[in-house]
Coordinates of C-alpha atoms in Angstrom, one line a residue:
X1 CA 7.5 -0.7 15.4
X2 CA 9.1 -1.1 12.1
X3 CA 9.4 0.0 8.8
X4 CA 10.4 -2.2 5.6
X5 CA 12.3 -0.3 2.7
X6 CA 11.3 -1.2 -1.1
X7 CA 11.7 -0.7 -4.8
X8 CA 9.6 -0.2 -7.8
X9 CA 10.0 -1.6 -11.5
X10 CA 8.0 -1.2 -14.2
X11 CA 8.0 -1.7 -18.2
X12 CA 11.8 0.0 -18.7
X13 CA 14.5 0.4 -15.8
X14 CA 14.5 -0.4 -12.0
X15 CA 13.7 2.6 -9.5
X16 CA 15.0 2.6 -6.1
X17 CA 12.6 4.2 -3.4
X18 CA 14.2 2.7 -0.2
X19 CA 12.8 5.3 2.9
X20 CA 14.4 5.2 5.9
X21 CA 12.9 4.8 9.1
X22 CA 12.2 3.1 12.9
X23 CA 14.2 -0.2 12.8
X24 CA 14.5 -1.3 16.1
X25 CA 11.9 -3.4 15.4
X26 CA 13.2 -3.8 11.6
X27 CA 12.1 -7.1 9.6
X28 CA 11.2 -9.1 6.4
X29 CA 14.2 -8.3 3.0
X30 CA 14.2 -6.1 0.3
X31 CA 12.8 -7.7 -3.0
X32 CA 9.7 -8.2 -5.4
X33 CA 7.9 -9.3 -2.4
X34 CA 8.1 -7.0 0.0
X35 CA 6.5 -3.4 0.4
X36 CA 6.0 -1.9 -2.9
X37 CA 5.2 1.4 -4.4
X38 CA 1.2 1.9 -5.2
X39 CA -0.9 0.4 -3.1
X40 CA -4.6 -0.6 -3.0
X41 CA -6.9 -3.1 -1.5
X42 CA -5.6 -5.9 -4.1
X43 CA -2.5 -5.6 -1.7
X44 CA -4.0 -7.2 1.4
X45 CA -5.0 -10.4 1.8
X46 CA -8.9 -10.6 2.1
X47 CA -8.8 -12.1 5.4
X48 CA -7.0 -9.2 6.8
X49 CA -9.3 -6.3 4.7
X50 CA -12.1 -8.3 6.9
X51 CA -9.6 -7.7 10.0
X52 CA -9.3 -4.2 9.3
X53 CA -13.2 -3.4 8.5
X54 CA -14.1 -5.3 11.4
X55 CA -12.3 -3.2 13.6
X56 CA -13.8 -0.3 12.5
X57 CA -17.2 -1.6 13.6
X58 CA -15.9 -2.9 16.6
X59 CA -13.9 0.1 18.2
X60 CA -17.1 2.5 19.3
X61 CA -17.8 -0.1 22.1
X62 CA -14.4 0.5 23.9
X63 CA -13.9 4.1 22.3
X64 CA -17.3 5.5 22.2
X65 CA -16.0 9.0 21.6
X66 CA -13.4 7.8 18.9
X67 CA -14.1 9.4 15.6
X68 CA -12.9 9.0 12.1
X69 CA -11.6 5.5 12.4
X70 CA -11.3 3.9 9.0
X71 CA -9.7 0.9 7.6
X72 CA -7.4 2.7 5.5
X73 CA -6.0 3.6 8.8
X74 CA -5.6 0.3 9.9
X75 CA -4.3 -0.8 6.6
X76 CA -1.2 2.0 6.5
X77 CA -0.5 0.9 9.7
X78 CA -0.3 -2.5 8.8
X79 CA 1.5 -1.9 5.6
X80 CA 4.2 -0.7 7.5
X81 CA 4.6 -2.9 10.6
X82 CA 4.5 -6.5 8.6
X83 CA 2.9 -5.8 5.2
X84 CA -0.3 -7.4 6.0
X85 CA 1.4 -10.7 7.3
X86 CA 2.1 -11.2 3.5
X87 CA 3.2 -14.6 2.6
X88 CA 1.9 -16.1 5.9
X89 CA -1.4 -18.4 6.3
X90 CA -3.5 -16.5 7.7
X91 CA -7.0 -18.6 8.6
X92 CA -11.0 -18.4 8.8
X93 CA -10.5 -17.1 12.9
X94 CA -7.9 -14.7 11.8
X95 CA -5.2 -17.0 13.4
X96 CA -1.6 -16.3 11.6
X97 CA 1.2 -18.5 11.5
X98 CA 4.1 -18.6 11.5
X99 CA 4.1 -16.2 14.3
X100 CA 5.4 -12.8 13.2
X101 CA 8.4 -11.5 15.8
X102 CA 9.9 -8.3 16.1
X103 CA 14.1 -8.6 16.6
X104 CA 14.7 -9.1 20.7
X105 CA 15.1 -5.4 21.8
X106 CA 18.4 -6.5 24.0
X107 CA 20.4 -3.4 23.0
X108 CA 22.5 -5.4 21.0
X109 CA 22.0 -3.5 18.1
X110 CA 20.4 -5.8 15.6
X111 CA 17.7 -4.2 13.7
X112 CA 18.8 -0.8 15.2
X113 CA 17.9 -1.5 18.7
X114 CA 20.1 -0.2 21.5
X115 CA 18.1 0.3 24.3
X116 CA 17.3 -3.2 26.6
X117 CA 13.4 -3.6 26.8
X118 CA 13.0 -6.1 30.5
X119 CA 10.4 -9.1 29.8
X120 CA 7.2 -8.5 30.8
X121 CA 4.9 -11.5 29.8
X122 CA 6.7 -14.3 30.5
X123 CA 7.2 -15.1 26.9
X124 CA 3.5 -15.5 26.4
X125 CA 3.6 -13.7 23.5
X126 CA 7.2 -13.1 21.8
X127 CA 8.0 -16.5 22.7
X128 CA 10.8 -15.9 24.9
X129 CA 11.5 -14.8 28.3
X130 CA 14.9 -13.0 28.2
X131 CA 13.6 -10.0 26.7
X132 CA 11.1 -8.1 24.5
X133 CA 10.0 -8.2 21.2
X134 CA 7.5 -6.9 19.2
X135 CA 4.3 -8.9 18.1
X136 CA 1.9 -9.8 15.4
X137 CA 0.8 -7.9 12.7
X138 CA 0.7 -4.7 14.0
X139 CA 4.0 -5.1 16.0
X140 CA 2.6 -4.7 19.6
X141 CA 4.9 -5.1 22.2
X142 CA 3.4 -7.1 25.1
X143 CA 3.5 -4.8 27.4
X144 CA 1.3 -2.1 25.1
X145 CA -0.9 -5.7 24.1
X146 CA -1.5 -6.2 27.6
X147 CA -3.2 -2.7 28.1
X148 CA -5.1 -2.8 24.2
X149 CA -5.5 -6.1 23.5
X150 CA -9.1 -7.3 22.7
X151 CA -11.1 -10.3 22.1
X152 CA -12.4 -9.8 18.7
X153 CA -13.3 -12.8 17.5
X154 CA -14.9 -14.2 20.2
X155 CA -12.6 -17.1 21.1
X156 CA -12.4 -15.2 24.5
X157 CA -8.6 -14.7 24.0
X158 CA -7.1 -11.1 22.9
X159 CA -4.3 -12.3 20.7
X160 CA -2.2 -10.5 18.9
X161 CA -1.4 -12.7 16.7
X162 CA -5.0 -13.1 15.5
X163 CA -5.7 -10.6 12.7
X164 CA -8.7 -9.9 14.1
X165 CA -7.8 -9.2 17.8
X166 CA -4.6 -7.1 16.6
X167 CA -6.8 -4.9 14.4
X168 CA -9.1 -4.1 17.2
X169 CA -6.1 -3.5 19.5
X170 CA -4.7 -1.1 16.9
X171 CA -7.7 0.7 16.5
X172 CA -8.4 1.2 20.5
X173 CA -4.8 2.4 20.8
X174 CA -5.1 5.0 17.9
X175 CA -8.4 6.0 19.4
X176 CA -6.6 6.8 22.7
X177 CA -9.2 8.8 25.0
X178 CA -11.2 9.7 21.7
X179 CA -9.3 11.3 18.9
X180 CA -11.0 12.8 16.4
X181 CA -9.2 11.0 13.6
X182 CA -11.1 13.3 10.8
X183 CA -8.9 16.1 11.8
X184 CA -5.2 15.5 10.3
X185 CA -4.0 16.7 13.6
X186 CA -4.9 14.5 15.4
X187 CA -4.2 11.3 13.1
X188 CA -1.1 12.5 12.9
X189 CA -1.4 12.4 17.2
X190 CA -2.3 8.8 16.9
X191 CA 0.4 7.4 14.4
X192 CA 3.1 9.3 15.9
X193 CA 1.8 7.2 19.5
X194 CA 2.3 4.4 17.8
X195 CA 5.8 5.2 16.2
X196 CA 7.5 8.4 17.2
X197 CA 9.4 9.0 14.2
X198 CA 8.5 11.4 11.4
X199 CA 9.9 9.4 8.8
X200 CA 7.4 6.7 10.0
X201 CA 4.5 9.3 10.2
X202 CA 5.0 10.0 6.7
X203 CA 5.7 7.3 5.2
X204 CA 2.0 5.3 7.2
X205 CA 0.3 9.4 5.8
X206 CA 1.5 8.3 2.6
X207 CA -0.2 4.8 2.7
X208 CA -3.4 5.9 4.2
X209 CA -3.8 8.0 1.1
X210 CA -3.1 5.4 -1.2
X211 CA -5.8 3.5 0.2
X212 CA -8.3 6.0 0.8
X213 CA -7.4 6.5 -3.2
X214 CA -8.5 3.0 -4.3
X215 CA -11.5 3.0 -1.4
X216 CA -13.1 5.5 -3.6
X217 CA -15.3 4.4 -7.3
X218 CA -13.7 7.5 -9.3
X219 CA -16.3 10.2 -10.8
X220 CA -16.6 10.1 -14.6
X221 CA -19.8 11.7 -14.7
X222 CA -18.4 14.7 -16.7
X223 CA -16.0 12.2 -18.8
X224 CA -17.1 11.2 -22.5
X225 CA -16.2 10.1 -26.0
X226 CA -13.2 8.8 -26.4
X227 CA -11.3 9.4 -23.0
X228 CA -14.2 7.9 -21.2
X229 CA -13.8 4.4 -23.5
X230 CA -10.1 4.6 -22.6
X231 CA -10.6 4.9 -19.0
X232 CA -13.4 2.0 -18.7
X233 CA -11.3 0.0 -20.7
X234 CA -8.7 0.5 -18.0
X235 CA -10.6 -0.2 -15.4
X236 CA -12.2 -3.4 -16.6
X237 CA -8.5 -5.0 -15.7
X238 CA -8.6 -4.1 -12.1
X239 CA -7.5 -7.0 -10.6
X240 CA -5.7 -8.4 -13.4
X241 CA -2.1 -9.4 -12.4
X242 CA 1.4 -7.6 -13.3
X243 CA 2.7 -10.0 -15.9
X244 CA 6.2 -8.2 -16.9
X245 CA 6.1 -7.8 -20.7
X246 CA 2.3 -8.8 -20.8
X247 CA -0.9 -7.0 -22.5
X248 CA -1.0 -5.9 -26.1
X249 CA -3.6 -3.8 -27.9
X250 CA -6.1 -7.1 -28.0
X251 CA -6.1 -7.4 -24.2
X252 CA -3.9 -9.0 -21.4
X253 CA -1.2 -11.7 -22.5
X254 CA 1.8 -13.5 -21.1
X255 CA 4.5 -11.7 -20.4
X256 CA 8.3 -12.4 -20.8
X257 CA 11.5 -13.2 -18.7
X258 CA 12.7 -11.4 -16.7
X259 CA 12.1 -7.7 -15.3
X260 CA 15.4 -6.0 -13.6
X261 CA 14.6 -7.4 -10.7
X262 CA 14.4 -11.2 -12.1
X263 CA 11.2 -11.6 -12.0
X264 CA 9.3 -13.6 -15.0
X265 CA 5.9 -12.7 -16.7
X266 CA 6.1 -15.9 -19.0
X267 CA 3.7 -17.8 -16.7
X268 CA 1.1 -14.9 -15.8
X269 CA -1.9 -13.8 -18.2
X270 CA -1.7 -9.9 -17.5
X271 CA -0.5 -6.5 -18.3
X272 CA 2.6 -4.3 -17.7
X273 CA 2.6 -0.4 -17.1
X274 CA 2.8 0.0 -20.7
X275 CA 1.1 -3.0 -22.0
X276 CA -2.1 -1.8 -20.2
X277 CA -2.2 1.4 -22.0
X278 CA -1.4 0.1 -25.4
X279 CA -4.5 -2.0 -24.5
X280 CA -6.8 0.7 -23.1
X281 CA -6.0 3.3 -25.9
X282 CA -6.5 0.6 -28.8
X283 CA -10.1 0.3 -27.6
X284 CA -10.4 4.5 -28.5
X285 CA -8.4 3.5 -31.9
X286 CA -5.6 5.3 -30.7
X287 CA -2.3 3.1 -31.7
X288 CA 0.6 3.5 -29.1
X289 CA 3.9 2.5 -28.9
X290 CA 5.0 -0.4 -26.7
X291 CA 7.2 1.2 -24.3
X292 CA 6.8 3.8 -21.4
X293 CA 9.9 6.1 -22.6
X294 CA 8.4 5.8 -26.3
X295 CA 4.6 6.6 -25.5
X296 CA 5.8 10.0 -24.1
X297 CA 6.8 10.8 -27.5
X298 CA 3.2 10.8 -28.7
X299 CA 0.2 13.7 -28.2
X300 CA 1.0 16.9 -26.6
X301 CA 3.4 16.7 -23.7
X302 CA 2.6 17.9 -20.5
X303 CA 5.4 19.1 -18.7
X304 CA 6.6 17.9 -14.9
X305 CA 6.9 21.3 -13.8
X306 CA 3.4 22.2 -14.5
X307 CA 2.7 19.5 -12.0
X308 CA 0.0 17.0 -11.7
X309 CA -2.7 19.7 -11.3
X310 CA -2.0 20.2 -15.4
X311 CA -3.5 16.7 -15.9
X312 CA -6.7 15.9 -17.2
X313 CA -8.8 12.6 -17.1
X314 CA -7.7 10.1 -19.8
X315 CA -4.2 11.2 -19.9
X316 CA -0.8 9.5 -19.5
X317 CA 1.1 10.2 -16.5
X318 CA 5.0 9.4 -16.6
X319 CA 7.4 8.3 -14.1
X320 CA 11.4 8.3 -14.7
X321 CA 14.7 8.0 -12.9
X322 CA 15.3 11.5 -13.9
X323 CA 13.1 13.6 -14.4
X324 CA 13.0 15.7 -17.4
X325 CA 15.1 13.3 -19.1
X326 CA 12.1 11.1 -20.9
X327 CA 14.9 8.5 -22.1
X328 CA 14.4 7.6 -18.5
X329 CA 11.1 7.1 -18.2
X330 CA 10.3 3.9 -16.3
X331 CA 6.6 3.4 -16.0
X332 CA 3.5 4.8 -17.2
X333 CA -0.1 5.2 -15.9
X334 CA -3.5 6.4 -16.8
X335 CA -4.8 9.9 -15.1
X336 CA -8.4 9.5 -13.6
X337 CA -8.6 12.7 -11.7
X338 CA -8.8 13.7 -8.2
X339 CA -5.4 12.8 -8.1
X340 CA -6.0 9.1 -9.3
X341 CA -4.7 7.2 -12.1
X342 CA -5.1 3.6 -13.2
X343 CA -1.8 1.8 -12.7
X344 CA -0.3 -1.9 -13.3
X345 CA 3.0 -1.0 -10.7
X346 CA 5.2 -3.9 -11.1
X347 CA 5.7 -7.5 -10.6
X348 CA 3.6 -9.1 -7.9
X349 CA 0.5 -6.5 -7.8
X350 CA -2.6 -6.3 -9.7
X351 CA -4.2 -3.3 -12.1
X352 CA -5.6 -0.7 -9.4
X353 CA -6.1 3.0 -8.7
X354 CA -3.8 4.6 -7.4
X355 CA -2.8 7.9 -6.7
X356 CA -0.5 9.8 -8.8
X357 CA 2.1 10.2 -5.8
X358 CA 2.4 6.3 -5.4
X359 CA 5.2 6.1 -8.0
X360 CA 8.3 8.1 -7.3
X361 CA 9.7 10.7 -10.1
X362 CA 6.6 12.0 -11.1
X363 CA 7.8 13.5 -15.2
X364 CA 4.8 15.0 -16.4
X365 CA 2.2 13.3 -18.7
X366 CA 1.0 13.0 -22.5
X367 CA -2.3 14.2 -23.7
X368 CA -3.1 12.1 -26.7
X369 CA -7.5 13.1 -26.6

């Protein structure tokens, strides 16, 4: 399998959060586009949500016993292995091209492979016949496809380069003999099948959480008066894209040119980090400053080392290079509770929940309500 490393930016300074991992199977580059830190269902392309929900439907026929299979699942598997086949076409049948191809596991070393994996199908699938390599979006090797690999889409061919085939596949290998994937235990059993690495396990844990987060509506039934208007106004722009430099206290706006990584808001009607809370607080009259590092200046400061447990609903939850240091502070969010908080993560995403773990140097919060 494989894991792709990333890097989050947001309203003030770049972040690295590069996690090391599997690469024999190593692909894709480092940049805007590739694995980023948050995620929600606006990550995946719809056709592959579909994939992944189908599955999930699908699996009891070849796993009656299998328990506790959910897309989220599915989707921090995914994440991991290709990032949702990202950037490819992906069409109605769940065909995707181009292809996606693991590196040739010839010991060569490239991508971190050293051991030599013999051929086994002929070049059927990984499109050559002098080795093996891994396939589709879940990273199957053909060997493992030829044991998993179902028909889900009723073309009578288990592909795994069909989104909707690989998703079964994936979901009838987790499944195994019928795991119980409600138990942590035995998730963990099931990812560390698929990838026996711990760095791997943790970091596909960490996704499956992130999605779980967004799956669910958050509770405000015991939120009101101000901090309720703030939070629906924050919500509203779900699905709004990350414009770097965009949103102001009217509502979402171009951004500017160019974020640390060189990416430009001028051409995308949206919000920043900060630029969404300017927004969201305006609608309960409350008048911020335009910056992350600056809004944690205002209301009563909460403290990282009281940790996230400290926060309450409405409030501002900070993130920084160094924690402790708020001239650092890189991005800003919105606390919903449950661990949750409304978040525009950087260039390329779109205003979703999150939870508060997605964003790495967690440095307290501001209570301005």
């Amino acid at each position: 399998m494989l894991l792709l490393g990333f890097a989050a930016v947001c309203c003030a300074v770049p972040v690295g959060n590069a996690i090391s991992a599997y690469t024999a199977l190593k692909t894709g580059s480092r940049g805007d586009g590739d694995i980023t830190a948050g995620g929600s269902a606006a990550d995946i392309p719809a056709r592959m949500l579909t994939a992944y929900k189908k599955a999930v439907r699908q699996v009891g026929t070849y796993v009656p016993k299998c328990q506790g299979m959910r897309w989220p699942v599915l989707a921090g598997i995914a994440k991991v292995e290709s990032n949702h086949a990202v950037g490819r076409d992906i069409a109605a049948g769940g065909d995707i091209r181009p292809k996606i191809y693991g590196v040739l596991l010839n010991g060569s070393g490239a991508g971190g492979n050293t051991t030599i994996v013999p051929d086994t199908d002929g070049g059927v699938w990984d499109g050559t016949s002098g080795g093996e390599r891994a396939v589709g979006v879940f990273q199957f090797l053909p060997s493992t496809w030829e044991a998993v690999g179902k028909d889900a889409n009723g073309d009578e061919v288990a592909d795994p380069h069909n989104a909707d085939d690989a998703a079964l596949g994936a979901a009838v290998y987790l499944c195994g003999q019928g795991r119980d994937l409600t138990k942590p235990a035995q998730l963990k059993a099931a990812i560390w099948q698929y990838n026996h690495s711990s760095a791997y396990l943790a970091n596909v844990l960490g996704w499956i959480d992130q999605y779980t987060a967004s799956a669910k509506d958050p509770d405000l039934k015991y939120v009101s008066g101000k901090v309720r208007t703030v939070i629906e106004a924050a919500l509203a722009q779900r699905g709004v894209p990350y414009a770097w430099g965009g949103g102001n206290a009217k509502g979402k706006s171009a951004g500017i040119c160019c974020s640390p990584s060189g990416k430009s808001g001028a051409h995308i009607e949206g919000f920043d980090c900060s630029g969404l809370t300017v927004y969201a607080y305006a609608k309960a009259g409350v008048r911020l400053p335009r910056t992350a590092a600056a809004q944690a200046g205002v209301g009563q400061r909460i403290p990282a080392s009281h940790g996230a447990g400290a926060l309450r609903p409405g409030d501002l939850v900070f993130y920084a290079t160094a924690p402790g240091r708020d001239q650092t502070i890189y991005h800003v969010g919105i606390y919903l509770g449950s661990g949750q908080m409304i978040n525009a993560a950087r260039p390329g995403t779109v205003v979703r929940v999150d939870t508060v773990s997605a964003m790495p140097g967690f440095a307290g919060g501001a209570r301005l309500l």
